PDB file of C-alpha atoms and ligand atoms in Angstrom:
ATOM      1  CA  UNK A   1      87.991   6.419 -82.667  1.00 72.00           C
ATOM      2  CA  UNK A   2      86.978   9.319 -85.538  1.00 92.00           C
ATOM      3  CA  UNK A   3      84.349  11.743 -83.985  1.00 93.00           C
ATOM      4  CA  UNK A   4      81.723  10.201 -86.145  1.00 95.00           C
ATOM      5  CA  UNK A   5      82.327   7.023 -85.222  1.00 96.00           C
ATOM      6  CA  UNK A   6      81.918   8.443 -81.685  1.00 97.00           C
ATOM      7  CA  UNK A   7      78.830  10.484 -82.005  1.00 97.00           C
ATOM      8  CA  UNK A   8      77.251   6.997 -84.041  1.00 96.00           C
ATOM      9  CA  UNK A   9      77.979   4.939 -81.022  1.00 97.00           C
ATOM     10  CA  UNK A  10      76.677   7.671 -78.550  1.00 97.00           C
ATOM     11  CA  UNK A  11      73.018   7.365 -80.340  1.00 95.00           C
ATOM     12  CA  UNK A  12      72.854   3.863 -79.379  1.00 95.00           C
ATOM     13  CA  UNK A  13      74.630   3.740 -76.032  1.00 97.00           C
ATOM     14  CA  UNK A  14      71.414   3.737 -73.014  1.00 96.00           C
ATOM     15  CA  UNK A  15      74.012   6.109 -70.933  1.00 98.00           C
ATOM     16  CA  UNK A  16      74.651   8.854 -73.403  1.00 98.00           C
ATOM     17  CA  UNK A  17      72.608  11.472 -75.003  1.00 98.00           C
ATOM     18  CA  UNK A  18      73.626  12.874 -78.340  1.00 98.00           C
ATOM     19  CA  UNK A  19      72.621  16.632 -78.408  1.00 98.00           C
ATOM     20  CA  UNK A  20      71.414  18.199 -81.774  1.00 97.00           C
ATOM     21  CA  UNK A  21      71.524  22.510 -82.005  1.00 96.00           C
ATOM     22  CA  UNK A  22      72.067  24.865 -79.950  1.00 97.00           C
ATOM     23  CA  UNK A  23      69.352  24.989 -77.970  1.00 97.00           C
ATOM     24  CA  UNK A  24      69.675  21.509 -76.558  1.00 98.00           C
ATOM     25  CA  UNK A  25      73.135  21.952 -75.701  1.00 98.00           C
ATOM     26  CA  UNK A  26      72.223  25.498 -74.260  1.00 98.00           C
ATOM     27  CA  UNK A  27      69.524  23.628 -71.599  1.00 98.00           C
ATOM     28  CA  UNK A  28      71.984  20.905 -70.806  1.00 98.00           C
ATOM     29  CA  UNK A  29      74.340  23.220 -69.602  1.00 98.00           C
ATOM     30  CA  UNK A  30      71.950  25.820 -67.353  1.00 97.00           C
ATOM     31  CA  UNK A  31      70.920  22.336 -65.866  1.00 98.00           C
ATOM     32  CA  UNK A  32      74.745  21.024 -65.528  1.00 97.00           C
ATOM     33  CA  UNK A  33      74.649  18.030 -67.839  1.00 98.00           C
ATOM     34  CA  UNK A  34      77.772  16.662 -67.730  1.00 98.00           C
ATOM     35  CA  UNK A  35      79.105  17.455 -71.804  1.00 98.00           C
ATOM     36  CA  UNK A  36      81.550  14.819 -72.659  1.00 98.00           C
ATOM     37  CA  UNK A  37      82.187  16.304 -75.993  1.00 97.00           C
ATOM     38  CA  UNK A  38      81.387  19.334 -78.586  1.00 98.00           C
ATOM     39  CA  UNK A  39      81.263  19.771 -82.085  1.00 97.00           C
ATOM     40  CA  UNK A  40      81.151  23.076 -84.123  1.00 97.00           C
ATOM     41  CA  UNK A  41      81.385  23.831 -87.294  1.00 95.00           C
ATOM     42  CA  UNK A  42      81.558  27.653 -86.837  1.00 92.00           C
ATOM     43  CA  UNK A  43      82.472  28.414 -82.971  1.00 92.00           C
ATOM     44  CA  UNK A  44      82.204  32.722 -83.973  1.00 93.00           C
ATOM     45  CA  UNK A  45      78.985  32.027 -85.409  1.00 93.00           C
ATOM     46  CA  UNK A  46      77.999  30.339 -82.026  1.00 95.00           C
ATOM     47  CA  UNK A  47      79.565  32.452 -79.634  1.00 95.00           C
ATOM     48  CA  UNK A  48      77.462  35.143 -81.503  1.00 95.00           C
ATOM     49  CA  UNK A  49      74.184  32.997 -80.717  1.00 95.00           C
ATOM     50  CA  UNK A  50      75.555  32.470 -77.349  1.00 96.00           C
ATOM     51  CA  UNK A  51      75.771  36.086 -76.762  1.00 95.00           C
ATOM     52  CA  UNK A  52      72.062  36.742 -78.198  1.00 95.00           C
ATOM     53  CA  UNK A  53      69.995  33.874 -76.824  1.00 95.00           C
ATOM     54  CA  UNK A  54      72.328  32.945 -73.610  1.00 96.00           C
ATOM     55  CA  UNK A  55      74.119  35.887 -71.812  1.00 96.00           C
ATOM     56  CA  UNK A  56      73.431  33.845 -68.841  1.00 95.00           C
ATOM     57  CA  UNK A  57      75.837  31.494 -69.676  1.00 95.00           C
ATOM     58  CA  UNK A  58      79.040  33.775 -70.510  1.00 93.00           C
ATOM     59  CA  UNK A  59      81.415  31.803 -72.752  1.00 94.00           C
ATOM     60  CA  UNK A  60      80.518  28.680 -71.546  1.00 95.00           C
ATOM     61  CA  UNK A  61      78.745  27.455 -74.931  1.00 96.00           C
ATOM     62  CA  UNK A  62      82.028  28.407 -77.181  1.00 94.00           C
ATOM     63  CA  UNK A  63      84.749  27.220 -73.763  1.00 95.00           C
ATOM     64  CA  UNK A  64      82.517  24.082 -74.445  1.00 96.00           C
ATOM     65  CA  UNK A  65      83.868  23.059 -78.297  1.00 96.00           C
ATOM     66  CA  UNK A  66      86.390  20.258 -78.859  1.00 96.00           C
ATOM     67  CA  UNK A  67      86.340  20.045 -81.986  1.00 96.00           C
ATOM     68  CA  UNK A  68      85.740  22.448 -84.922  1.00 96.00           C
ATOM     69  CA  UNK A  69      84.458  20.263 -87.896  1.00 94.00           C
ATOM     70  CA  UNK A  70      84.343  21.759 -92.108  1.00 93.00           C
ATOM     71  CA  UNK A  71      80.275  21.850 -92.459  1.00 90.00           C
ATOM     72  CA  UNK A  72      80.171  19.043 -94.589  1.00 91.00           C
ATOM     73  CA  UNK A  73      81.330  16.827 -91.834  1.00 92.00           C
ATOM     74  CA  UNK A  74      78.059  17.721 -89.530  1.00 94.00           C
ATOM     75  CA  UNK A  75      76.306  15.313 -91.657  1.00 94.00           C
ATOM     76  CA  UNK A  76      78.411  12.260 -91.231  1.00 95.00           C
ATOM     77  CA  UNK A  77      78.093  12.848 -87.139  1.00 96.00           C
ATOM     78  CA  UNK A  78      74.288  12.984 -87.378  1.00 95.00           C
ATOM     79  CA  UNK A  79      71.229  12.493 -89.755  1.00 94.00           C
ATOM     80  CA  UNK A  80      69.702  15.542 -89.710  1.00 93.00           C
ATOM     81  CA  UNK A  81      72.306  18.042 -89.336  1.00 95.00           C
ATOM     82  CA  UNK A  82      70.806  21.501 -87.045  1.00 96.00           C
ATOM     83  CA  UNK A  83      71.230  24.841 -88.570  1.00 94.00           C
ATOM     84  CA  UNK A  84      72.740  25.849 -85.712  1.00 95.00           C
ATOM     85  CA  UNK A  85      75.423  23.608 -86.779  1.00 96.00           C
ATOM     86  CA  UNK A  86      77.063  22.667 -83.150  1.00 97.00           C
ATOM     87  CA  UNK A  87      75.786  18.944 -81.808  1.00 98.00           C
ATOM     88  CA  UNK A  88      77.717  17.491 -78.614  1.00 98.00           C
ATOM     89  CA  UNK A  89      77.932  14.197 -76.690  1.00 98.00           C
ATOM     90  CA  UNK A  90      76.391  14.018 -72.851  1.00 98.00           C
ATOM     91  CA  UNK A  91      75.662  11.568 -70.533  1.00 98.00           C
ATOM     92  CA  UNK A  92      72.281  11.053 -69.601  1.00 98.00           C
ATOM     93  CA  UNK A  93      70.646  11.953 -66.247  1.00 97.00           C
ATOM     94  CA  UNK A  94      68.787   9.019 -65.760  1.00 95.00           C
ATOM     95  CA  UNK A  95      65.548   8.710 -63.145  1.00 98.00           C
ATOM     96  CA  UNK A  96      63.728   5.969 -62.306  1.00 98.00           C
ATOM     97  CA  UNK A  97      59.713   6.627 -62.193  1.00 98.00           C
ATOM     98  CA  UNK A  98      59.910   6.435 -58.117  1.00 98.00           C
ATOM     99  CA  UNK A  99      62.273   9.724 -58.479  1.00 98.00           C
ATOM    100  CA  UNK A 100      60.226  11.174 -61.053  1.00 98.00           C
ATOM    101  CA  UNK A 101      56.508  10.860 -59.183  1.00 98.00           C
ATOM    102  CA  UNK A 102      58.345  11.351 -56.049  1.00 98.00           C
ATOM    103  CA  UNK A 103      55.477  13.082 -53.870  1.00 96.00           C
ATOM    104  CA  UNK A 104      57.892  15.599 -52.328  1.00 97.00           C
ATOM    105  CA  UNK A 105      57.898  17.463 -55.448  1.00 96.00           C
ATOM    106  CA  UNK A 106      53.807  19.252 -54.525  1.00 95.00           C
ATOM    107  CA  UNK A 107      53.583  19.914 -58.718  1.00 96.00           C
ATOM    108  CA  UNK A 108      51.819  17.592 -60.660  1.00 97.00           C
ATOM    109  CA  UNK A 109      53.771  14.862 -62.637  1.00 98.00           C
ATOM    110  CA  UNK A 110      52.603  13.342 -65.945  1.00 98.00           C
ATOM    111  CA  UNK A 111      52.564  10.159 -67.479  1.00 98.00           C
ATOM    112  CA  UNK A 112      52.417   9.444 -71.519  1.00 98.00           C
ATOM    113  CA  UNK A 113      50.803   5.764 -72.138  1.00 98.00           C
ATOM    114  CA  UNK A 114      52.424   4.196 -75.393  1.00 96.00           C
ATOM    115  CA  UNK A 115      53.558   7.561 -77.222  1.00 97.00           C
ATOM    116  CA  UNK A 116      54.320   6.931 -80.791  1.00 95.00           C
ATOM    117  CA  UNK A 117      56.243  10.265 -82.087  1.00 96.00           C
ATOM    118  CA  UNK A 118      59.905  11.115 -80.572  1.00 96.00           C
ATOM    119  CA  UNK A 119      58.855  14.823 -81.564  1.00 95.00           C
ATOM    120  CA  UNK A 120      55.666  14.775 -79.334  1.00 95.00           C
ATOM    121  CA  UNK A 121      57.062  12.929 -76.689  1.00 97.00           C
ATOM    122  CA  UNK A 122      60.227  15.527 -76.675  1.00 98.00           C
ATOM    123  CA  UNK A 123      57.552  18.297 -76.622  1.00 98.00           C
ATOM    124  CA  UNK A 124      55.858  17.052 -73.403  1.00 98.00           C
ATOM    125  CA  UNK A 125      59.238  17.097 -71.509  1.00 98.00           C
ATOM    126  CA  UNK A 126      59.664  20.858 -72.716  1.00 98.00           C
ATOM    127  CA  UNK A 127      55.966  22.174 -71.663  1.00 98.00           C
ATOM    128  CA  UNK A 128      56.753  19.730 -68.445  1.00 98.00           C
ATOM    129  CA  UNK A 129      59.691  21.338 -67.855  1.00 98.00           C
ATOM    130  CA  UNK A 130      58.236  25.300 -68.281  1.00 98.00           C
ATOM    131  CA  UNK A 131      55.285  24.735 -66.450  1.00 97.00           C
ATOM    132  CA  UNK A 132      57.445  23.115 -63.383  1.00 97.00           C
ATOM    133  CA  UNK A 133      56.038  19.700 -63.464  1.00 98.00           C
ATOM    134  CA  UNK A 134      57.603  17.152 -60.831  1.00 98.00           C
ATOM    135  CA  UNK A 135      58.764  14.986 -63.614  1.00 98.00           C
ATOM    136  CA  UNK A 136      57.538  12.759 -66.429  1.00 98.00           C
ATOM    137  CA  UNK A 137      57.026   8.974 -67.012  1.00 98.00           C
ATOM    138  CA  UNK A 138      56.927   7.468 -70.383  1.00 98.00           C
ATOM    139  CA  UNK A 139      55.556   4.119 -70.201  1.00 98.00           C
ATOM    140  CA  UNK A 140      55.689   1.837 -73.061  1.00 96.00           C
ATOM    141  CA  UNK A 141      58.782   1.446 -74.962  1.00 95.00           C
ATOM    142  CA  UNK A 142      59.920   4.784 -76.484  1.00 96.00           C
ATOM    143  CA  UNK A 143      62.858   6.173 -75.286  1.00 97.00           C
ATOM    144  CA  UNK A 144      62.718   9.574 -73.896  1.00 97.00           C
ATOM    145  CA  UNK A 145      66.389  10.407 -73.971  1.00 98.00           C
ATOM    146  CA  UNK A 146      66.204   9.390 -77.981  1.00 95.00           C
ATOM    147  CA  UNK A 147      67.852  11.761 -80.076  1.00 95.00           C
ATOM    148  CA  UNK A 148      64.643  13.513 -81.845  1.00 95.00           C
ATOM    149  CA  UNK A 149      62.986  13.991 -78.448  1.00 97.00           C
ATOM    150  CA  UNK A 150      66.134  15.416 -77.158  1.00 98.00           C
ATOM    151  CA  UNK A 151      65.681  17.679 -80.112  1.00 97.00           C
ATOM    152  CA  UNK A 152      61.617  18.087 -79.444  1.00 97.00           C
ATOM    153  CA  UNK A 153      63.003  18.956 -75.958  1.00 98.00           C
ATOM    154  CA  UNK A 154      65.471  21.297 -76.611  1.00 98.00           C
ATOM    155  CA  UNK A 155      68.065  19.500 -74.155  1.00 98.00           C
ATOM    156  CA  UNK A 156      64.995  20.061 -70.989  1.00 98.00           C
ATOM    157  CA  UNK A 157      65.513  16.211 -70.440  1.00 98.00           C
ATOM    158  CA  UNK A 158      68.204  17.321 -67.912  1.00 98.00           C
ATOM    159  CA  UNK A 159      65.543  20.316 -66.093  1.00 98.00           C
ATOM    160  CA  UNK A 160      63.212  17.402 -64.087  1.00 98.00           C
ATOM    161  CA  UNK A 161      63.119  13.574 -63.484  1.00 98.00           C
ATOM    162  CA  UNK A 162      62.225  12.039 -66.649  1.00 98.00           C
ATOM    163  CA  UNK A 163      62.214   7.976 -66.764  1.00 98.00           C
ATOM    164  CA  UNK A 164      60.373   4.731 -68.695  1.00 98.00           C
ATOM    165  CA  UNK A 165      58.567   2.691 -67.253  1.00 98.00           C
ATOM    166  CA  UNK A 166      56.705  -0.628 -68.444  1.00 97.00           C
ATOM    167  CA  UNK A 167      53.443  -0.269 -67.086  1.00 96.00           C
ATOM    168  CA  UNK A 168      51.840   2.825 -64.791  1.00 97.00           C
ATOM    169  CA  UNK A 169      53.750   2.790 -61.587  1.00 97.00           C
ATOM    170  CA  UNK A 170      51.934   2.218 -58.353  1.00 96.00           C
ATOM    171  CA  UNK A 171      51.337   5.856 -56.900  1.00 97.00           C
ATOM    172  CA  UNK A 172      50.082   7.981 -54.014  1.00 97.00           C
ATOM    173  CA  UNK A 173      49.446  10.765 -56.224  1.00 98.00           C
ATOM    174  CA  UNK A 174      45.714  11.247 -57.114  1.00 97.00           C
ATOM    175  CA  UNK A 175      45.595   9.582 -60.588  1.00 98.00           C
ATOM    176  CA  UNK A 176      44.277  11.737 -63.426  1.00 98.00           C
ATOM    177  CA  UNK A 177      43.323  10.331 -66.501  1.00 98.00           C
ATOM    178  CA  UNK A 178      43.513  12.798 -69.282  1.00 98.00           C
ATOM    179  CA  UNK A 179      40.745  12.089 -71.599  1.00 97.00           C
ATOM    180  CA  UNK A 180      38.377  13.566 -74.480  1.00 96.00           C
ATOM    181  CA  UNK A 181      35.326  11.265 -73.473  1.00 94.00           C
ATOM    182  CA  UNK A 182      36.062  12.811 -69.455  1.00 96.00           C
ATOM    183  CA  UNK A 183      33.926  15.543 -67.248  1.00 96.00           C
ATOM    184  CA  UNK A 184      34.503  18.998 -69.250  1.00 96.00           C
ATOM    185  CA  UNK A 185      37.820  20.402 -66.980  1.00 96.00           C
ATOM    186  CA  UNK A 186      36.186  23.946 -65.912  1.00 92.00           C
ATOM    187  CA  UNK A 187      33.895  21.678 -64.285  1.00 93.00           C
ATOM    188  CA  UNK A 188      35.871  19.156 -61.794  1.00 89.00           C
ATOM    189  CA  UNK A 189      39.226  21.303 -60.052  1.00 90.00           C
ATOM    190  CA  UNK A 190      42.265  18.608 -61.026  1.00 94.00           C
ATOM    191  CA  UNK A 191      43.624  17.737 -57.318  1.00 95.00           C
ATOM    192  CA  UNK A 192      46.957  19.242 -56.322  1.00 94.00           C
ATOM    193  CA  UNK A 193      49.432  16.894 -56.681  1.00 96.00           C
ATOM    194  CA  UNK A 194      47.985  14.758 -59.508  1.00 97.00           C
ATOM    195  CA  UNK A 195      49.517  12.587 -61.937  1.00 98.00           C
ATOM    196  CA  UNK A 196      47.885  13.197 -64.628  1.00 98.00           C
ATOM    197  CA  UNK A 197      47.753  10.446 -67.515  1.00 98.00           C
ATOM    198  CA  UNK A 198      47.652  10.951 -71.148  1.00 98.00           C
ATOM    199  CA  UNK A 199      46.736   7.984 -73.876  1.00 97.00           C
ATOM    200  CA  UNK A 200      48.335   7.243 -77.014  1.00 94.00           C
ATOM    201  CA  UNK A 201      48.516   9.577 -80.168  1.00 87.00           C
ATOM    202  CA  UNK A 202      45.743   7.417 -82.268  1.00 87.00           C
ATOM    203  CA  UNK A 203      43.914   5.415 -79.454  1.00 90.00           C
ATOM    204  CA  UNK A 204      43.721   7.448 -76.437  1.00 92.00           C
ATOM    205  CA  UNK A 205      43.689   5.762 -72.653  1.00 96.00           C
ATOM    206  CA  UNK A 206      42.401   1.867 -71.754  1.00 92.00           C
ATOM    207  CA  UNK A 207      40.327   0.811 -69.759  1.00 91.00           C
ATOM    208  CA  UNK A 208      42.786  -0.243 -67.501  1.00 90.00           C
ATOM    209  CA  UNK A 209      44.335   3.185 -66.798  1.00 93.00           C
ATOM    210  CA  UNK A 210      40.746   4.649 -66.902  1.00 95.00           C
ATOM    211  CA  UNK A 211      39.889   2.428 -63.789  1.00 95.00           C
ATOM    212  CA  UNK A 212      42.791   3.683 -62.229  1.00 96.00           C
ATOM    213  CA  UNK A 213      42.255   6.909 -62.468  1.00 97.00           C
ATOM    214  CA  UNK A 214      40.029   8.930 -59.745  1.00 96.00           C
ATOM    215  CA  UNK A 215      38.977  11.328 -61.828  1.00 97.00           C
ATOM    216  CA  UNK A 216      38.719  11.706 -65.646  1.00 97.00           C
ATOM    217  CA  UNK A 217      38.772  15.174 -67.535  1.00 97.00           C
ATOM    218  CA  UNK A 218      38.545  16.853 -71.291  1.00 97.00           C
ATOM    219  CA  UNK A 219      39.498  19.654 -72.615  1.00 98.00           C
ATOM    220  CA  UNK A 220      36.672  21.123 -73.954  1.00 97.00           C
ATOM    221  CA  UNK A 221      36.745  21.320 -77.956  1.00 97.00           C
ATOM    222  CA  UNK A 222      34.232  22.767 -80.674  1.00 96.00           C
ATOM    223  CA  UNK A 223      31.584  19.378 -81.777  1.00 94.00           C
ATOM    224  CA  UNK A 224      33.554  17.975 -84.981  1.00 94.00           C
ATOM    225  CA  UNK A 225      37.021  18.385 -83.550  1.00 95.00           C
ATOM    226  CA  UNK A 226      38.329  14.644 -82.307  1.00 92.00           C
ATOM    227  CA  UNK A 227      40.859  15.401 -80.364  1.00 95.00           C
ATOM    228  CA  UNK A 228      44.118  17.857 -79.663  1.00 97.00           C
ATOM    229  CA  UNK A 229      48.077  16.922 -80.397  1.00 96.00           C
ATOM    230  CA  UNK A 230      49.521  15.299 -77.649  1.00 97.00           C
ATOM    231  CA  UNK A 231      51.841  17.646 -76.066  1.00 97.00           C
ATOM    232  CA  UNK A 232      49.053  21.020 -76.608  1.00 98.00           C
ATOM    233  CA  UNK A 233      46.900  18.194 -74.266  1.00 98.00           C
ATOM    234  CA  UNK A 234      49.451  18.009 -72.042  1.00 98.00           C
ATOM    235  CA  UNK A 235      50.154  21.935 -72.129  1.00 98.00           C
ATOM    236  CA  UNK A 236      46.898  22.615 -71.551  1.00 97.00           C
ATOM    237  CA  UNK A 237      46.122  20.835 -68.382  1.00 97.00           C
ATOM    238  CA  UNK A 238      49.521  21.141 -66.900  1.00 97.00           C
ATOM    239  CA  UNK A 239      49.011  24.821 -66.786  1.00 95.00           C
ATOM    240  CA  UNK A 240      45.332  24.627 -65.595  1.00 93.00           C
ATOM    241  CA  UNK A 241      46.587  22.820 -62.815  1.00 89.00           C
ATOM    242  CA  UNK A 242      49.308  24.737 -61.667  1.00 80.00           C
ATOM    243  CA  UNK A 243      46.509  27.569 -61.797  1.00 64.00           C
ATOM    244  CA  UNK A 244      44.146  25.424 -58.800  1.00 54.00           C
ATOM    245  CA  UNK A 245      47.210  23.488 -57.508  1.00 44.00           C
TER     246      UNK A 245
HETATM  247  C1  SAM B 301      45.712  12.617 -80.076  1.00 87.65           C
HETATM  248  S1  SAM B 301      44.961  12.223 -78.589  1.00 87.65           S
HETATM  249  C2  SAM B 301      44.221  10.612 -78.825  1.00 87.65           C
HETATM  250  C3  SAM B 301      42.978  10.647 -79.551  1.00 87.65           C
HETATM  251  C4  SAM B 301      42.177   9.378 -79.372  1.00 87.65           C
HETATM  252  N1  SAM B 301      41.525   9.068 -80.616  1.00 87.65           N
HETATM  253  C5  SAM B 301      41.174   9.551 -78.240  1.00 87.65           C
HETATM  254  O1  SAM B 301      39.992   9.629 -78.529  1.00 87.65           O
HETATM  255  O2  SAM B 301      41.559   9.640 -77.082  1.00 87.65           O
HETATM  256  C6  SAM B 301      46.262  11.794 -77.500  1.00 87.65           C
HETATM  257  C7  SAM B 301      45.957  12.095 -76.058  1.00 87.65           C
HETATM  258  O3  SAM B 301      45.888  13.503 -75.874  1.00 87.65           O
HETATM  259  C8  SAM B 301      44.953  13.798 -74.850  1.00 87.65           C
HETATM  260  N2  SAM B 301      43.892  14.634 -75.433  1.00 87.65           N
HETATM  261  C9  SAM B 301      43.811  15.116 -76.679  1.00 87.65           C
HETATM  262  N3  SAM B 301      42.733  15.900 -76.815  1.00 87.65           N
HETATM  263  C10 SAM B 301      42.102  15.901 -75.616  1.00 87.65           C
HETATM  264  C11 SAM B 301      40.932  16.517 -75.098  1.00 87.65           C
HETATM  265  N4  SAM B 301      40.174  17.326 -75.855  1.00 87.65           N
HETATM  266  N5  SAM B 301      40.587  16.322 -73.827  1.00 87.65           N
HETATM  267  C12 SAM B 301      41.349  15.528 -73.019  1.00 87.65           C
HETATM  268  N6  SAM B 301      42.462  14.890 -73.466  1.00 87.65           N
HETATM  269  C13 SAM B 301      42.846  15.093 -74.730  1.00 87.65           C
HETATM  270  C14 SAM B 301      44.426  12.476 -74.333  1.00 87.65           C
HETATM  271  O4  SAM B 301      45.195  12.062 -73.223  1.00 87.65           O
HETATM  272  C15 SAM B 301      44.647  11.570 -75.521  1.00 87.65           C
HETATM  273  O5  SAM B 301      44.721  10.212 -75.134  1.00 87.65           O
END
């Protein structure tokens, strides 16, 4: 099979992840992704990069390429080709949501209900990631091992538990519910622990996660100013947390 061919079917296949840059491909290898394949279309150029942004990894990155492709071929193996110019082939670490609100993990965890954007949701796993969340649950039918939120990511998919879900799973972690119409944060401590819950990019949180929740907070924001992006939400109040928790 040709390595576009390859990289095409890796996109669609639930058990691989197709890695876009440098940077994803740099995080799934501190977190030892398994790399099933590597694609470069100017390895001295990237073992350059390596050196600069990744000493710890030695000559791993360039000891990684298979193939080295003319740079009009990057855009045949993916749509939007990185500037990096090195994308690779992975398999996926999947979790389920048990593993990724697993309670042994004392962090908070965070749930997204219904995220629309692959760019956001990607974004979420990266501050979830840096902030040492327990994991992340994306309920609703996005795909958080898609390509773009690999890319939104930066390959941190493989640095904590991150799984689907249909609905929000049944929990013993205090349920948070993430919310601009909620008590002003500074005002009620989010419980160590927590899984906090975040609503959809144009709608927000229903009523049915809002009942479950135990405790419902907002980031406090200047009057005319709706609401914050998504993943600077999430950023926000993961970090506050980790402050009390
Ligand atoms: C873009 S906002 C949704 C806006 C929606 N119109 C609403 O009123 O909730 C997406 C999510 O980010 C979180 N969010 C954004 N700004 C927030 C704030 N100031 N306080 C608490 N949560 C916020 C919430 O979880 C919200 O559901």
């Amino acid at each position: 099979m040709k390595t576009a061919e390859r990289f095409h079917r890796a996109r669609r296949d639930p058990e691989l992840a197709v890695l876009e840059g440098f940077h994803a491909l740099k995080h799934a290898l501190r977190f030892r992704a398994e790399i099933l394949e590597v694609a470069a279309i100017a390895p001295e150029r990237l073992a350059r990069l390596a050196e600069s942004l990744a000493p710890d990894l030695g000559t791993r990155i360039s000891d990684a390429v298979t193939e080295v492709l003319p740079p009009e071929e990057l855009a045949r193996l993916v749509p939007r080709p990185p500037a990096t110019g090195v994308v690779a082939i992975a398999r996926r670490r999947l979790a389920t949501p048990a593993q990724a609100l697993d309670t042994a993990n004392a962090a908070s965890a965070v749930a997204l209900i219904e995220p629309r954007h692959a760019g956001n949701l990607g974004a979420v796993v990266r501050v979830a990631a840096a902030a040492g969340a327990a994991g992340v649950v994306v309920v609703g039918g996005r795909d958080p091992w898609e390509p773009d939120a690999i890319r939104g990511a930066a390959g941190l998919q493989y640095a904590l538990p991150v799984a689907r879900a249909d609905r929000l799973p049944e929990t013993a972690r205090p349920i948070v519910a993430v919310d601009p119409g909620g008590e002003p944060m500074d005002e009620c401590p989010i419980p160590p622990g927590a899984l906090l819950v975040f609503g959809t990019e144009r709608e927000g949180l229903d009523g049915e996660v809002l009942s479950r929740a135990e405790l419902r907070v907002a980031i406090p924001m200047r009057p005319e100013v709706s609401s914050l992006n998504l993943a600077t939400a999430v950023a926000v109040i993961l970090y506050a947390s980790r402050r009390v928790g």
